[in-house]
mmCIF file of C-alpha atoms in Angstrom:
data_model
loop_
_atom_site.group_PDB
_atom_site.id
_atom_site.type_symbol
_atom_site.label_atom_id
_atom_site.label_comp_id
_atom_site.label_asym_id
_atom_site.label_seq_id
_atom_site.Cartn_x
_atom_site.Cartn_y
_atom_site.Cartn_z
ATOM 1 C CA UNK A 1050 117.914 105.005 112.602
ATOM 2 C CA UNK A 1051 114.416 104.909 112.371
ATOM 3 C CA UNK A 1052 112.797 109.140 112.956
ATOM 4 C CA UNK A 1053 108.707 109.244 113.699
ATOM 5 C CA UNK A 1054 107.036 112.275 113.985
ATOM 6 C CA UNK A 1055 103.182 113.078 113.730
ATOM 7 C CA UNK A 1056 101.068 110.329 115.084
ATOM 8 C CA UNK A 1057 98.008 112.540 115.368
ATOM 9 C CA UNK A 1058 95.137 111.240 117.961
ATOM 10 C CA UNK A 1059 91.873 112.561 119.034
ATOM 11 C CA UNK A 1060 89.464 111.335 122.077
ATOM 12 C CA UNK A 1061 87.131 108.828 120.202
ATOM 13 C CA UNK A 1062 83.527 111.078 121.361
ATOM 14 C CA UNK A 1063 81.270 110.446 118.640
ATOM 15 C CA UNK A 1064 83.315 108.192 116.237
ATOM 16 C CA UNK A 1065 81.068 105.221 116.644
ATOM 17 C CA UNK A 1066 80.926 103.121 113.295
ATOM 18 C CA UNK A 1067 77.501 104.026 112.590
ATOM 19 C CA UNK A 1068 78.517 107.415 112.717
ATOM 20 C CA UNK A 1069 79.248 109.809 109.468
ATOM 21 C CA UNK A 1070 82.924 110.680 111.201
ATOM 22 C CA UNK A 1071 84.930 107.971 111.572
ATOM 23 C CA UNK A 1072 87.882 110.718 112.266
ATOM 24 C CA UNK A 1073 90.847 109.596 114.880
ATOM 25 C CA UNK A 1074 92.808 112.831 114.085
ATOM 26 C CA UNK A 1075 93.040 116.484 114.088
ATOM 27 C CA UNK A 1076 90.316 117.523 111.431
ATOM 28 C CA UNK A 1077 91.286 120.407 109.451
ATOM 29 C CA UNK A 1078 88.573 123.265 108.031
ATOM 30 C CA UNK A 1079 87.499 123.386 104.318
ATOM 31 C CA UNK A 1080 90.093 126.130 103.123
ATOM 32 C CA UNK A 1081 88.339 125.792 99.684
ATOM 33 C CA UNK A 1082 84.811 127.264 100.668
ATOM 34 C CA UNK A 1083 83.230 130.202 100.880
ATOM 35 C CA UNK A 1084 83.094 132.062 98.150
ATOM 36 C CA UNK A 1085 86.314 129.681 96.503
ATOM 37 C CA UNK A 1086 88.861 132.593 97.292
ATOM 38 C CA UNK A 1087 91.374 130.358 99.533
ATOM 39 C CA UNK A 1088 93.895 127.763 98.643
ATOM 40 C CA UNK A 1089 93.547 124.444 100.682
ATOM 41 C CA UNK A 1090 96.529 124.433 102.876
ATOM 42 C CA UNK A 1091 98.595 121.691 103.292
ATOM 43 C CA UNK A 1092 98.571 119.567 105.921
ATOM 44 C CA UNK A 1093 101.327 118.502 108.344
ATOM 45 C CA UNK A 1094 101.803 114.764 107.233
ATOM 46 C CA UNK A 1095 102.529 111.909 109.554
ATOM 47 C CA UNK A 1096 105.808 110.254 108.102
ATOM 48 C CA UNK A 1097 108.841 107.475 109.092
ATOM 49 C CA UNK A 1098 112.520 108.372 107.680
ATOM 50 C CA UNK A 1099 114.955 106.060 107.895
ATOM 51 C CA UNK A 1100 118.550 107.741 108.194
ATOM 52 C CA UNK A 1101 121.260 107.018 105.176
ATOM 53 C CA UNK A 1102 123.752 108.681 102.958
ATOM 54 C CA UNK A 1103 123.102 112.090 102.636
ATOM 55 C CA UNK A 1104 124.853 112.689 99.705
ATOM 56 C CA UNK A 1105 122.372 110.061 97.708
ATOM 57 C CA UNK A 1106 119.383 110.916 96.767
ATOM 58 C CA UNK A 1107 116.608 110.022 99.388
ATOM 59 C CA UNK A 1108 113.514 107.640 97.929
ATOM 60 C CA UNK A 1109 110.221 108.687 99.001
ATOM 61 C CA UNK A 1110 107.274 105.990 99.044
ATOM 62 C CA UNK A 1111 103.788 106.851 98.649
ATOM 63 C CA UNK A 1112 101.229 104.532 99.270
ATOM 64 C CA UNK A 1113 97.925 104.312 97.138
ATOM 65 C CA UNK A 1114 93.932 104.639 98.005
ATOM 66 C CA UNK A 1115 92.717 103.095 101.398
ATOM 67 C CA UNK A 1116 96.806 102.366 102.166
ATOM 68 C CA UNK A 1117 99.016 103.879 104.325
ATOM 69 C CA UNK A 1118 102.997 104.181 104.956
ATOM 70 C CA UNK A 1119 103.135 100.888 107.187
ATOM 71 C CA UNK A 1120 102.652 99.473 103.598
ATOM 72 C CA UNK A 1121 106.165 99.945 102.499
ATOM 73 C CA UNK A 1122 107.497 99.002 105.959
ATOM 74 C CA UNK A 1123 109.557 95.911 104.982
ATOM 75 C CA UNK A 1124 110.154 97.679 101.518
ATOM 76 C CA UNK A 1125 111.817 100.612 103.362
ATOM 77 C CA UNK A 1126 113.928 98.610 105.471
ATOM 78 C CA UNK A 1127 115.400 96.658 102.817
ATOM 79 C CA UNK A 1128 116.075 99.379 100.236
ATOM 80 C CA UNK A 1129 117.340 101.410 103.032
ATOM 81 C CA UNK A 1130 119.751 98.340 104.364
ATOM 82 C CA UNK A 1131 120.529 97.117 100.174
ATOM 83 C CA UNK A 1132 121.381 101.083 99.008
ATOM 84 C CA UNK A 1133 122.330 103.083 102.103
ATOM 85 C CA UNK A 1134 119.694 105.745 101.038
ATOM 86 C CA UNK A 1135 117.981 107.649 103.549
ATOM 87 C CA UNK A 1136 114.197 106.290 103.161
ATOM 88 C CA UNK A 1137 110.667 108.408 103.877
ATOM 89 C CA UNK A 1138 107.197 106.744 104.173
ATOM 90 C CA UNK A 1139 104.380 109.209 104.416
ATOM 91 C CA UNK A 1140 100.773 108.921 105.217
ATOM 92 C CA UNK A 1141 98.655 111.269 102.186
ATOM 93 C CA UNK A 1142 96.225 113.286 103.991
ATOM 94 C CA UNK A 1143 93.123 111.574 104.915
ATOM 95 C CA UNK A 1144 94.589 108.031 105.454
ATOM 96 C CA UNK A 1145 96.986 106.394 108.306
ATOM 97 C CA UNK A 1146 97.693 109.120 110.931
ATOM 98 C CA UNK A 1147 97.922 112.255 108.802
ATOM 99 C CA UNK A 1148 95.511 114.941 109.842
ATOM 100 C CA UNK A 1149 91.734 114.670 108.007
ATOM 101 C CA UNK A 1150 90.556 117.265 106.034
ATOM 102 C CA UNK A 1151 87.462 117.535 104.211
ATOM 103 C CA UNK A 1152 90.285 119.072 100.738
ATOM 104 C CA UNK A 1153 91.307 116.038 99.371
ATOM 105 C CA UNK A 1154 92.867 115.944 94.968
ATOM 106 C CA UNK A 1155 95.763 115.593 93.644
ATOM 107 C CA UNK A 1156 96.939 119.116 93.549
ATOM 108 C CA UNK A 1157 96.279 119.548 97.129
ATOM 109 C CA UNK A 1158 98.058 116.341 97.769
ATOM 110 C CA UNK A 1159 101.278 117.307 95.595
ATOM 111 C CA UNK A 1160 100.908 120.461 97.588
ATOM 112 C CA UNK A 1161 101.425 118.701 101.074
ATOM 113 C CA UNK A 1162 104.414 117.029 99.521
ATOM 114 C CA UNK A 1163 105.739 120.650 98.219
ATOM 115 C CA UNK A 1164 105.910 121.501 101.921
ATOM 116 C CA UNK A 1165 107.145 118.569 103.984
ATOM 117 C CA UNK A 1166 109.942 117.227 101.668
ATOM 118 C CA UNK A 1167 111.788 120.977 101.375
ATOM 119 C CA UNK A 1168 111.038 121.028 105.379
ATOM 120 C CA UNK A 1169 112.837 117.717 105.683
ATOM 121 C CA UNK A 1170 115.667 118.550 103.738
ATOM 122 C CA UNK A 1171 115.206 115.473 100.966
ATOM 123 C CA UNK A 1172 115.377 117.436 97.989
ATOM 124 C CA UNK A 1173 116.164 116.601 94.817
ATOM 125 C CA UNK A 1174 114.594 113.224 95.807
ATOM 126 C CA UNK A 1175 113.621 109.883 93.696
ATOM 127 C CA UNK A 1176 109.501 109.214 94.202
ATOM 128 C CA UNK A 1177 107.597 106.432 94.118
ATOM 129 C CA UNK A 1178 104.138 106.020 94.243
ATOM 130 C CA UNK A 1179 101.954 102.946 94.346
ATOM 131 C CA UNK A 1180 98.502 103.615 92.720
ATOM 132 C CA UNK A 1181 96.793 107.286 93.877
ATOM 133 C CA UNK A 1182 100.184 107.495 95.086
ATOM 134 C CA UNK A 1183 101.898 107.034 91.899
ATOM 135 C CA UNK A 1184 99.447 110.096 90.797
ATOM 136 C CA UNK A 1185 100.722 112.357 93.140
ATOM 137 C CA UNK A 1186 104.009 111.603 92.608
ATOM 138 C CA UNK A 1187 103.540 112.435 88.600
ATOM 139 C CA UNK A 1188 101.812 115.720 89.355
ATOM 140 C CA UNK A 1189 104.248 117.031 91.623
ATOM 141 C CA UNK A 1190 106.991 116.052 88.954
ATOM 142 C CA UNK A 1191 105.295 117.968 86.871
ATOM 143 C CA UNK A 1192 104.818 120.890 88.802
ATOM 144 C CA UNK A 1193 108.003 121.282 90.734
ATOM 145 C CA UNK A 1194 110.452 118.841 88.174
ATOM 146 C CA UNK A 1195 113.050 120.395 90.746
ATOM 147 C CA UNK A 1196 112.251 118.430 93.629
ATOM 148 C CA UNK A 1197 112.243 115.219 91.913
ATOM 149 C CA UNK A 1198 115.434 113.769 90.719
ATOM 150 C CA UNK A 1199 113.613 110.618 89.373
ATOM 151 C CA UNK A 1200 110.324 109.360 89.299
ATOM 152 C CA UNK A 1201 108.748 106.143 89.664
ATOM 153 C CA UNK A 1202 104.891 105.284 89.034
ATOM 154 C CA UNK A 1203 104.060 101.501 90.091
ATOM 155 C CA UNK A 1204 101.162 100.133 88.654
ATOM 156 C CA UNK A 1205 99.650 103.581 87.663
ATOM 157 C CA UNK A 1206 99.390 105.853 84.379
ATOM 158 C CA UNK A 1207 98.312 109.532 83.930
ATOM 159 C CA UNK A 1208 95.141 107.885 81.922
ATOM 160 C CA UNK A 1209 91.669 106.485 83.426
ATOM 161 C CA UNK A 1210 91.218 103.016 83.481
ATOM 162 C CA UNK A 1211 89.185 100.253 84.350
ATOM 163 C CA UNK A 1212 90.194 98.732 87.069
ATOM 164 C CA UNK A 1213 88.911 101.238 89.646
ATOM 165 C CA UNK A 1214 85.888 101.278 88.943
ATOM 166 C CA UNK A 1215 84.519 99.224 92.182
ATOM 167 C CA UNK A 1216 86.358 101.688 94.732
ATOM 168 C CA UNK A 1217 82.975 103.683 95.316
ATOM 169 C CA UNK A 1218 81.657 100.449 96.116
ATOM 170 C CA UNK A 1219 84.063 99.813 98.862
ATOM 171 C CA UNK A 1220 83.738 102.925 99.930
ATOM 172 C CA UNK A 1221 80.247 102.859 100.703
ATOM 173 C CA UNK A 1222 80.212 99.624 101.831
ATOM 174 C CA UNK A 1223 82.902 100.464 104.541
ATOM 175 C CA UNK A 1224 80.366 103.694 105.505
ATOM 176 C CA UNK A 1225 77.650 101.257 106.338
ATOM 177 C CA UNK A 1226 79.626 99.019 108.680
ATOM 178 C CA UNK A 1227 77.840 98.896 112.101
ATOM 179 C CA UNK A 1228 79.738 97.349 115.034
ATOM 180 C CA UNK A 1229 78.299 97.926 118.945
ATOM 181 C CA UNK A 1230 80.377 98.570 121.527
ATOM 182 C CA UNK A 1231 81.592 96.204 123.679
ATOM 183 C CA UNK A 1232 82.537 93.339 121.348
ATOM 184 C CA UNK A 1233 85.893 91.868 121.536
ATOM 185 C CA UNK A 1234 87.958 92.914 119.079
ATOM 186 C CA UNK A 1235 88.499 89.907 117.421
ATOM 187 C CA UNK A 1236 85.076 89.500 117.106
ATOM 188 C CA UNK A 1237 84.123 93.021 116.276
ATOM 189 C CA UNK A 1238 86.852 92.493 112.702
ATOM 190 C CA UNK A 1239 85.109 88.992 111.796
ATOM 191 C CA UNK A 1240 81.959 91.386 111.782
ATOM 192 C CA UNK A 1241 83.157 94.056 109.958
ATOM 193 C CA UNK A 1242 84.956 91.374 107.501
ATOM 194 C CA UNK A 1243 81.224 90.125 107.360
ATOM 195 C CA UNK A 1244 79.531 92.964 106.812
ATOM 196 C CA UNK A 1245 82.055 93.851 103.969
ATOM 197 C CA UNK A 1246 81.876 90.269 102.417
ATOM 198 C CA UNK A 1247 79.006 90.930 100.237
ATOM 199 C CA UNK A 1248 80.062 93.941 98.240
ATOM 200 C CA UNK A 1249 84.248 93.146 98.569
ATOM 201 C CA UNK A 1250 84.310 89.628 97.429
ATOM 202 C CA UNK A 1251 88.234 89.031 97.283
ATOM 203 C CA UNK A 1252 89.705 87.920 100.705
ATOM 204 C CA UNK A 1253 92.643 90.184 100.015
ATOM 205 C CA UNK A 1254 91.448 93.502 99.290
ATOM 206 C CA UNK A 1255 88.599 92.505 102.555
ATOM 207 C CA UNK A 1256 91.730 92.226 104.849
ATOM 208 C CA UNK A 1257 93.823 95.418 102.518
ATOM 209 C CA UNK A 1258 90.859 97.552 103.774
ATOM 210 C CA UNK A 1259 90.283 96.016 107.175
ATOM 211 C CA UNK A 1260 93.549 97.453 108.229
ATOM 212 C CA UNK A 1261 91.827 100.493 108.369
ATOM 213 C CA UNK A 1262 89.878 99.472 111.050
ATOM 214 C CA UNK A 1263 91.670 100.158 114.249
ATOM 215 C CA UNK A 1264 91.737 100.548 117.728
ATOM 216 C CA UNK A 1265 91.275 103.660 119.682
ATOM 217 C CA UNK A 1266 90.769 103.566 123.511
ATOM 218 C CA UNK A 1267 89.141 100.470 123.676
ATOM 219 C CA UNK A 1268 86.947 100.769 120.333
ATOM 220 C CA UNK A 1269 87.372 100.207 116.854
ATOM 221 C CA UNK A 1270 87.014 103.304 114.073
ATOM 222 C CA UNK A 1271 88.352 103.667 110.931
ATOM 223 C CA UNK A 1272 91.029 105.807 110.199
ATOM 224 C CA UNK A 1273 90.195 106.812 106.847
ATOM 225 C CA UNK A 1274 88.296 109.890 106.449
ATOM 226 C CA UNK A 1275 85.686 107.863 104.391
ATOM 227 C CA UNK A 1276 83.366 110.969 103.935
ATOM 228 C CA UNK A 1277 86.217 113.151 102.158
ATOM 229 C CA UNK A 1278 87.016 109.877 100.012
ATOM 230 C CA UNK A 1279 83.155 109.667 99.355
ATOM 231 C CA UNK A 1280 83.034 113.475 98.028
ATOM 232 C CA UNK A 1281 86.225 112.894 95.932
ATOM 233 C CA UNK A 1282 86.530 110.216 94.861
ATOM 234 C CA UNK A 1283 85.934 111.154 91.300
ATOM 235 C CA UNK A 1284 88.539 113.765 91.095
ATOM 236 C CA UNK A 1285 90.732 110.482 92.533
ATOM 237 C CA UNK A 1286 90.187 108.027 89.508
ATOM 238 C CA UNK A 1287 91.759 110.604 86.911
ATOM 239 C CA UNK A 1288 94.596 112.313 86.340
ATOM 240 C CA UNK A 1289 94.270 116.456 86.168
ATOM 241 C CA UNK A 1290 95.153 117.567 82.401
ATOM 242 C CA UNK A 1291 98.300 119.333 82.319
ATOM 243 C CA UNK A 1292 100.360 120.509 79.411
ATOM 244 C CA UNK A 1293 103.844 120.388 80.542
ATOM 245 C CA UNK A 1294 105.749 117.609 80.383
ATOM 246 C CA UNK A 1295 108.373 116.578 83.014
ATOM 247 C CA UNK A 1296 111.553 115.603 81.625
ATOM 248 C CA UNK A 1297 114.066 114.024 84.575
ATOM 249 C CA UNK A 1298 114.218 109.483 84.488
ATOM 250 C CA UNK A 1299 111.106 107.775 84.886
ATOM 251 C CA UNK A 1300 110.308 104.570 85.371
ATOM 252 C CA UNK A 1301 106.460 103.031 84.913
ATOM 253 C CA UNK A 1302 106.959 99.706 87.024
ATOM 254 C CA UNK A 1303 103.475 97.586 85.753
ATOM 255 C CA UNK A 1304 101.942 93.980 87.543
ATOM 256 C CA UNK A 1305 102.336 91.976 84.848
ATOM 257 C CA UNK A 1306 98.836 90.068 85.656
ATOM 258 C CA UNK A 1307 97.533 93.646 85.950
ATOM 259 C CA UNK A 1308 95.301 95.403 83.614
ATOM 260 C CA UNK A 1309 95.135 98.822 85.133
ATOM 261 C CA UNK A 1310 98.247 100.139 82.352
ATOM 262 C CA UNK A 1311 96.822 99.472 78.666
ATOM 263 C CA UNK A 1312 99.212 99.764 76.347
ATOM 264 C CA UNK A 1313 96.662 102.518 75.110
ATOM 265 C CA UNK A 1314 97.972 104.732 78.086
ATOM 266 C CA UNK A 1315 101.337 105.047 76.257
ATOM 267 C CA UNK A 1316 100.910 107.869 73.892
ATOM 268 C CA UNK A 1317 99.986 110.131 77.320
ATOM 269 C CA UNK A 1318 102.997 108.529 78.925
ATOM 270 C CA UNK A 1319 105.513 109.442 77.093
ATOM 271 C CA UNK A 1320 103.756 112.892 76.395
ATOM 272 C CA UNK A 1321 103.891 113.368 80.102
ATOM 273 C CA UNK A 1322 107.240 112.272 80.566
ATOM 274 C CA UNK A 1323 109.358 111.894 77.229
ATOM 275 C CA UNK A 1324 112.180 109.890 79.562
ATOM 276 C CA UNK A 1325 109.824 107.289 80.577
ATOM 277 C CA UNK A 1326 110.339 103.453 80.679
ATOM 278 C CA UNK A 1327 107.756 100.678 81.259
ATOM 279 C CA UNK A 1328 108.870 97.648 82.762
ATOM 280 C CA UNK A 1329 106.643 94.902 84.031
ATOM 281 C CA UNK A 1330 107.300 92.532 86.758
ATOM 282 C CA UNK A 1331 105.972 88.918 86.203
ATOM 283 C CA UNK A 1332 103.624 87.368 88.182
ATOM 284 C CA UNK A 1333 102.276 90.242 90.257
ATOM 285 C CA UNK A 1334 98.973 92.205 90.231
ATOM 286 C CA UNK A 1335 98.277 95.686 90.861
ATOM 287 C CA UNK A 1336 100.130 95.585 94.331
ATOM 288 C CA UNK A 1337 103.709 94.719 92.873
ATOM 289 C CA UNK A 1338 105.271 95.178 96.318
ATOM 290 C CA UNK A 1339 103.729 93.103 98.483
ATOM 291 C CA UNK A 1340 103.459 90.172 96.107
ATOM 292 C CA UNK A 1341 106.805 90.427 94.690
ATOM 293 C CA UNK A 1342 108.945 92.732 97.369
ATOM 294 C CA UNK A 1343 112.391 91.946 96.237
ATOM 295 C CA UNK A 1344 111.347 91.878 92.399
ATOM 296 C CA UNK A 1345 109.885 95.127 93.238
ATOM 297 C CA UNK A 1346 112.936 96.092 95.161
ATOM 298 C CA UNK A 1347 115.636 94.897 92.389
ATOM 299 C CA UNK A 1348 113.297 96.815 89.255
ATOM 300 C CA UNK A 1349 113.847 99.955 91.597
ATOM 301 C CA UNK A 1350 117.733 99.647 92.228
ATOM 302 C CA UNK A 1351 118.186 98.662 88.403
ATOM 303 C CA UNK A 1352 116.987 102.031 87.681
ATOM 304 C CA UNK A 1353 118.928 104.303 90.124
ATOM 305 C CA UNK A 1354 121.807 102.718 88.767
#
């Protein structure tokens, strides 16, 4: 049984493309201003569990920069169907329908996960994360190695690469995206595709990010909140330094035509987490589950065994 619970929406007053908000939900204050006194709080996420076994583990999937949970849709079903686990899909703050906030790191997202998963009764739980996701997913191992029975980083180390270094691009170039009102919608995407065409060359990632782009009474906005991603981005792209090490199974699950892992990354891994394992699944890039979904599926099951 499929269990939905905070679709956040907003009236669309002021969220013309043009515009500097391109918020659809509830936007949260800074809880990290002032005089730097207060916490950020987390945020209520917007998630999908799908029922199973309670005495298994649950699996948790985190999707990665400019995703969201309907990313691991198909993923979730099968694995759920294959294993009999109960499966969660969440939304990270600032992307899909989870509230917008202008807080967005790692630490505050590990912090959001801190507070849903207890709430939702999945703990000790397996987590994966895809990309930023797979970032979260090692911090909060590493900060609360109780809540995480085994952990699971696709396509993702705790070390800065390469590979990321065009996501301010797209970010900016997604800012600048003018559509007037009043155009069908089909038309109003081919725009937007066009617009983004000359700074995000690759068809794929064009239509990854266009799926941002959606539709709220009767006009298009995005539903990433592209200004916190702006103002954070760097904090996004590395990995905070931590000290402990996190010592439960972990599996690094790589794209074998990928070059966001370098083997130089290993020394950190398996600082990080002395348990780890690096497999690599041929013939996929950086987004291992939607290019090879059962591979990705079978690697995953292979090591919950």
């Amino acid at each position: 049984m499929l269990r939905c619970t905070r679709a956040w929406r907003l009236p669309l007053e002021g969220l013309g493309l043009h515009s500097r908000s391109f918020a659809r939900v509830p936007v949260a204050p800074s809880s990290s201003g002032g005089r730097g006194e207060a916490e950020p709080r987390p945020l209520p996420l917007s998630y999908s569990l799908l029922d199973g076994e309670a005495a298994l583990p649950a699996v948790i999937f985190l999707h990665g920069l400019f995703g969201c949970k309907t990313n691991f849709n198909s993923i979730a079903k099968a694995f759920s169907q294959q294993t009999g686990r109960r499966v969660l899909t969440v939304d990270a703050r600032n992307h899909g329908n989870s509230p917008h906030s202008p807080d967005m790191s790692y630490e505050i997202m590990s912090q959001d996960l801190q507070d849903l998963l207890p709430q939702l009764g999945l703990v000790p739980c397996v987590v994966v994360g895809h990309s930023m996701g797979g970032r979260t997913a090692m911090l909060l191992a590493l900060q609360r190695p109780e809540l995480v029975e085994r952990l699971i980083a696709v396509d993702i180390s705790p070390v800065e690469g390469t590979g990321s270094s065009h996501f301010p691009a797209y970010v900016a170039a997604m800012r600048t995206v003018n559509i007037p009102d009043g155009l069908p919608r089909s038309r109003a995407r081919k725009l937007a595709d066009e617009q983004l065409s000359s700074v995000v060359q690759n068809l794929a990632v064009r239509q990854y990010l266009l799926t941002n782009l959606v539709e709220v009474d009767g006009r298009l906005a995005w539903r990433l909140n592209l200004d916190a991603l702006a103002q954070h981005l760097d904090k996004l792209l590395t990995f905070p330094q931590r000290q402990e090490s996190y010592l439960g199974p972990t599996l690094f699950l790589l794209g074998g035509n990928s070059q966001l892992v370098h083997p130089s990354h290993h020394p950190e891994i398996m600082r990080l987490f002395p348990r780890a394992q690096i497999q690599t699944v041929p013939k996929a890039g950086h987004w291992i589950h939607a290019e090879r979904p059962q591979d990705f599926i079978d690697a995953i099951r292979g090591f919950l065994v």
